[in-house]
Short mmCIF file of C-alpha atoms in Angstrom, two decimals:
data_model
loop_
_atom_site.label_atom_id
_atom_site.label_comp_id
_atom_site.label_asym_id
_atom_site.label_seq_id
_atom_site.Cartn_x
_atom_site.Cartn_y
_atom_site.Cartn_z
CA MET A 1 -44.23 -23.88 45.35
CA LYS A 2 -43.43 -28.05 46.43
CA LYS A 3 -44.94 -30.32 43.23
CA LEU A 4 -45.82 -33.46 43.73
CA LEU A 5 -46.30 -35.23 40.06
CA LEU A 6 -48.90 -38.26 39.98
CA PHE A 7 -49.09 -41.03 36.87
CA LEU A 8 -52.50 -42.01 36.29
CA TYR A 9 -53.89 -44.13 33.78
CA ASP A 10 -56.88 -46.97 33.57
CA SER A 11 -57.28 -49.29 35.25
CA PHE A 12 -54.36 -47.68 38.43
CA ALA A 13 -55.35 -49.09 41.96
CA GLU A 14 -56.81 -45.59 43.83
CA PHE A 15 -56.91 -46.75 47.30
CA GLU A 16 -53.15 -47.40 47.20
CA VAL A 17 -52.85 -43.88 46.42
CA ILE A 18 -55.87 -42.41 47.90
CA THR A 19 -54.58 -41.90 51.69
CA LEU A 20 -51.18 -40.07 50.50
CA VAL A 21 -52.81 -37.03 48.27
CA THR A 22 -55.32 -36.28 51.51
CA ALA A 23 -52.63 -36.61 54.46
CA LEU A 24 -50.98 -33.91 51.45
CA LYS A 25 -53.54 -31.81 52.10
CA ARG A 26 -52.04 -31.11 55.29
CA THR A 27 -48.12 -30.60 53.50
CA ASP A 28 -47.34 -27.96 51.60
CA TYR A 29 -46.95 -30.05 48.65
CA THR A 30 -49.63 -28.98 45.38
CA LEU A 31 -50.19 -32.17 43.94
CA VAL A 32 -50.19 -32.33 40.01
CA THR A 33 -51.58 -35.66 38.06
CA PHE A 34 -50.76 -36.54 35.06
CA SER A 35 -51.43 -39.15 32.05
CA THR A 36 -49.75 -40.95 28.78
CA LYS A 37 -53.48 -39.75 27.24
CA PRO A 38 -53.94 -36.33 25.68
CA LYS A 39 -54.63 -33.62 28.57
CA GLY A 40 -58.65 -33.62 28.97
CA GLU A 41 -59.05 -37.33 27.91
CA ALA A 42 -60.28 -38.96 31.29
CA ILE A 43 -58.23 -42.61 33.15
CA THR A 44 -60.51 -45.24 33.94
CA ALA A 45 -59.67 -46.49 37.80
CA LEU A 46 -59.58 -50.55 38.54
CA SER A 47 -62.65 -48.78 40.52
CA THR A 48 -64.23 -47.92 37.93
CA LEU A 49 -64.48 -44.09 39.19
CA CYS A 50 -63.03 -41.31 36.51
CA TYR A 51 -60.56 -38.99 36.53
CA LEU A 52 -59.29 -36.22 34.54
CA PRO A 53 -55.26 -35.14 34.56
CA ALA A 54 -54.42 -32.20 34.60
CA ARG A 55 -51.64 -32.72 31.85
CA SER A 56 -50.02 -35.18 29.11
CA VAL A 57 -46.74 -37.00 29.67
CA GLN A 58 -46.08 -34.65 26.63
CA ASP A 59 -46.02 -31.26 29.13
CA ILE A 60 -43.99 -32.92 32.07
CA ASP A 61 -41.47 -30.78 32.75
CA VAL A 62 -39.33 -33.09 35.87
CA ASP A 63 -36.99 -29.85 37.09
CA GLU A 64 -40.92 -28.38 37.63
CA PHE A 65 -41.64 -32.00 40.06
CA ALA A 66 -39.88 -32.43 43.79
CA ALA A 67 -41.93 -36.45 44.09
CA LEU A 68 -42.95 -38.90 41.20
CA VAL A 69 -45.41 -41.39 42.41
CA ILE A 70 -46.59 -44.29 41.02
CA PRO A 71 -49.89 -46.54 42.27
CA GLY A 72 -50.47 -50.21 40.78
CA GLY A 73 -52.82 -51.67 38.99
CA ALA A 74 -51.93 -53.01 35.61
CA PRO A 75 -49.54 -50.46 34.09
CA HIS A 76 -47.81 -53.30 31.46
CA PRO A 77 -49.42 -51.43 28.19
CA PHE A 78 -47.38 -48.42 29.84
CA LEU A 79 -44.21 -50.54 29.67
CA HIS A 80 -42.86 -49.50 26.44
CA ASP A 81 -44.46 -45.58 26.69
CA GLN A 82 -40.29 -43.75 25.62
CA LYS A 83 -42.03 -40.24 26.70
CA LEU A 84 -43.07 -42.26 30.17
CA ILE A 85 -40.10 -44.19 30.91
CA GLN A 86 -38.46 -40.69 29.81
CA VAL A 87 -40.05 -39.05 32.62
CA ILE A 88 -39.42 -41.79 35.43
CA ARG A 89 -35.54 -41.84 34.49
CA SER A 90 -35.40 -38.57 34.87
CA PHE A 91 -36.18 -38.40 38.09
CA TYR A 92 -34.31 -40.84 39.40
CA GLU A 93 -31.21 -39.31 37.63
CA GLN A 94 -31.64 -36.50 39.50
CA ASN A 95 -31.87 -37.79 42.81
CA LYS A 96 -35.73 -37.28 43.08
CA LEU A 97 -38.67 -39.11 45.06
CA ILE A 98 -40.17 -41.58 43.54
CA ALA A 99 -42.99 -43.68 45.68
CA ALA A 100 -44.20 -46.59 43.19
CA ILE A 101 -46.38 -49.47 44.84
CA CYS A 102 -47.89 -52.80 44.50
CA GLY A 103 -47.11 -53.11 40.02
CA GLY A 104 -45.87 -49.47 39.96
CA PRO A 105 -42.43 -50.70 40.40
CA SER A 106 -42.95 -52.84 37.20
CA LEU A 107 -43.08 -49.16 35.38
CA LEU A 108 -39.07 -48.42 37.21
CA GLY A 109 -38.31 -51.97 35.69
CA ALA A 110 -38.80 -50.47 32.48
CA ALA A 111 -36.41 -47.27 33.43
CA ALA A 112 -33.71 -49.81 34.25
CA ILE A 113 -33.96 -49.12 37.92
CA LEU A 114 -34.64 -52.01 39.12
CA ASN A 115 -31.24 -53.15 37.80
CA GLU A 116 -29.35 -50.21 40.88
CA ILE A 117 -31.91 -50.75 43.55
CA ALA A 118 -33.55 -53.44 45.94
CA TYR A 119 -37.42 -53.26 45.53
CA THR A 120 -40.62 -54.75 46.13
CA ALA A 121 -43.52 -54.98 44.59
CA SER A 122 -47.30 -57.03 44.17
CA ILE A 123 -45.86 -58.93 40.61
CA GLU A 124 -44.82 -62.35 41.39
CA PRO A 125 -41.52 -64.25 38.12
CA SER A 126 -45.55 -66.28 37.46
CA ASP A 127 -46.41 -62.73 36.44
CA LEU A 128 -45.38 -63.17 32.54
CA GLU A 129 -46.44 -59.59 30.92
CA TYR A 130 -44.30 -57.78 33.24
CA GLU A 131 -40.87 -60.84 33.09
CA HIS A 132 -38.78 -58.64 30.86
CA VAL A 133 -39.06 -55.66 32.61
CA MET A 134 -38.79 -56.73 36.10
CA ASN A 135 -34.61 -57.83 37.83
CA TRP A 136 -36.29 -60.67 40.27
CA GLU A 137 -32.59 -60.50 42.45
CA ASN A 138 -33.12 -57.14 43.29
CA LYS A 139 -36.56 -58.11 44.32
CA ARG A 140 -37.20 -58.03 48.47
CA ASN A 141 -39.92 -59.93 50.34
CA GLU A 142 -40.68 -57.36 52.02
CA ARG A 143 -44.25 -54.80 52.59
CA LEU A 144 -42.04 -51.68 51.77
CA VAL A 145 -38.48 -51.28 50.26
CA ILE A 146 -36.59 -47.92 50.55
CA ASP A 147 -32.99 -47.49 48.64
CA LYS A 148 -31.15 -45.06 47.20
CA ASN A 149 -34.28 -42.17 46.31
CA VAL A 150 -37.24 -45.18 45.87
CA ILE A 151 -39.53 -46.48 47.78
CA THR A 152 -41.87 -49.20 47.16
CA ALA A 153 -44.33 -51.08 49.16
CA THR A 154 -47.04 -54.01 48.09
CA GLY A 155 -50.62 -53.06 47.46
CA SER A 156 -52.06 -53.57 50.61
CA ASN A 157 -48.95 -51.71 52.80
CA TYR A 158 -50.97 -48.67 51.24
CA LEU A 159 -51.12 -46.74 54.33
CA ASP A 160 -46.98 -47.65 55.46
CA PHE A 161 -46.31 -46.63 51.88
CA ALA A 162 -47.93 -43.09 52.61
CA GLU A 163 -46.73 -42.69 56.41
CA GLU A 164 -42.93 -42.88 54.04
CA VAL A 165 -43.74 -40.83 50.72
CA LEU A 166 -45.10 -38.33 53.29
CA ARG A 167 -41.35 -38.69 55.84
CA ARG A 168 -39.70 -38.18 52.53
CA LEU A 169 -41.63 -35.02 52.32
CA GLY A 170 -41.27 -33.10 55.41
CA GLY A 171 -44.88 -33.78 55.70
CA VAL A 172 -44.57 -35.68 58.73
CA GLU A 173 -42.38 -35.80 61.62
CA PRO A 174 -39.54 -37.87 61.93
CA GLU A 175 -40.40 -38.87 64.66
CA ASP A 176 -43.90 -40.03 64.51
CA LYS A 177 -44.31 -43.46 64.04
CA ASN A 178 -48.39 -43.52 63.05
CA PRO A 179 -49.16 -40.33 61.33
CA LEU A 180 -52.33 -41.88 59.66
CA GLN A 181 -53.16 -42.89 63.02
CA TYR A 182 -56.70 -41.84 61.73
CA PHE A 183 -56.81 -44.38 59.01
CA ARG A 184 -55.64 -47.27 60.91
CA GLU A 185 -57.81 -48.32 64.01
CA PRO A 186 -62.02 -47.16 64.05
CA SER A 187 -63.52 -44.40 66.28
CA MET A 188 -66.38 -43.24 66.66
CA SER A 189 -65.61 -39.41 66.29
#
């Protein structure tokens, strides 16, 4: 069974990953959620909806998963969580897919990954809580950037982000230019 790991935290922007999570249902991947809180404690998303992660970061075995997804929001409280940073770094070092959107790439910066790849994010040098982890020289002014085993995107490009993650996971045909067309154009059905 293939598994995808999704990091949930208070203030995470679920709209940036909900299309991806919905589309995963058509693949052979199982979604597993986790947080830095003890198992059984709820997370309150940006929308104020509450989620109950399946695992705590303490219970994560990277070998069990094919990919890690990090949504945006306000992840700065987690930049110094050593167990979380170790999990992220392990995904990178094992050449497993990492996908981070909006503010999520700041956690890649905390894991020193942004020193090794080109990336994009919805974070600017004026966002002072992130300045100590971001490598601004490697940031690209693009909607989506793929470098090595890492996909990054700006927050408003969540459909392109979802499509690229699905492509990398083998969840859509590589030649399908817009596999999530249903979400792009209003229809009468």
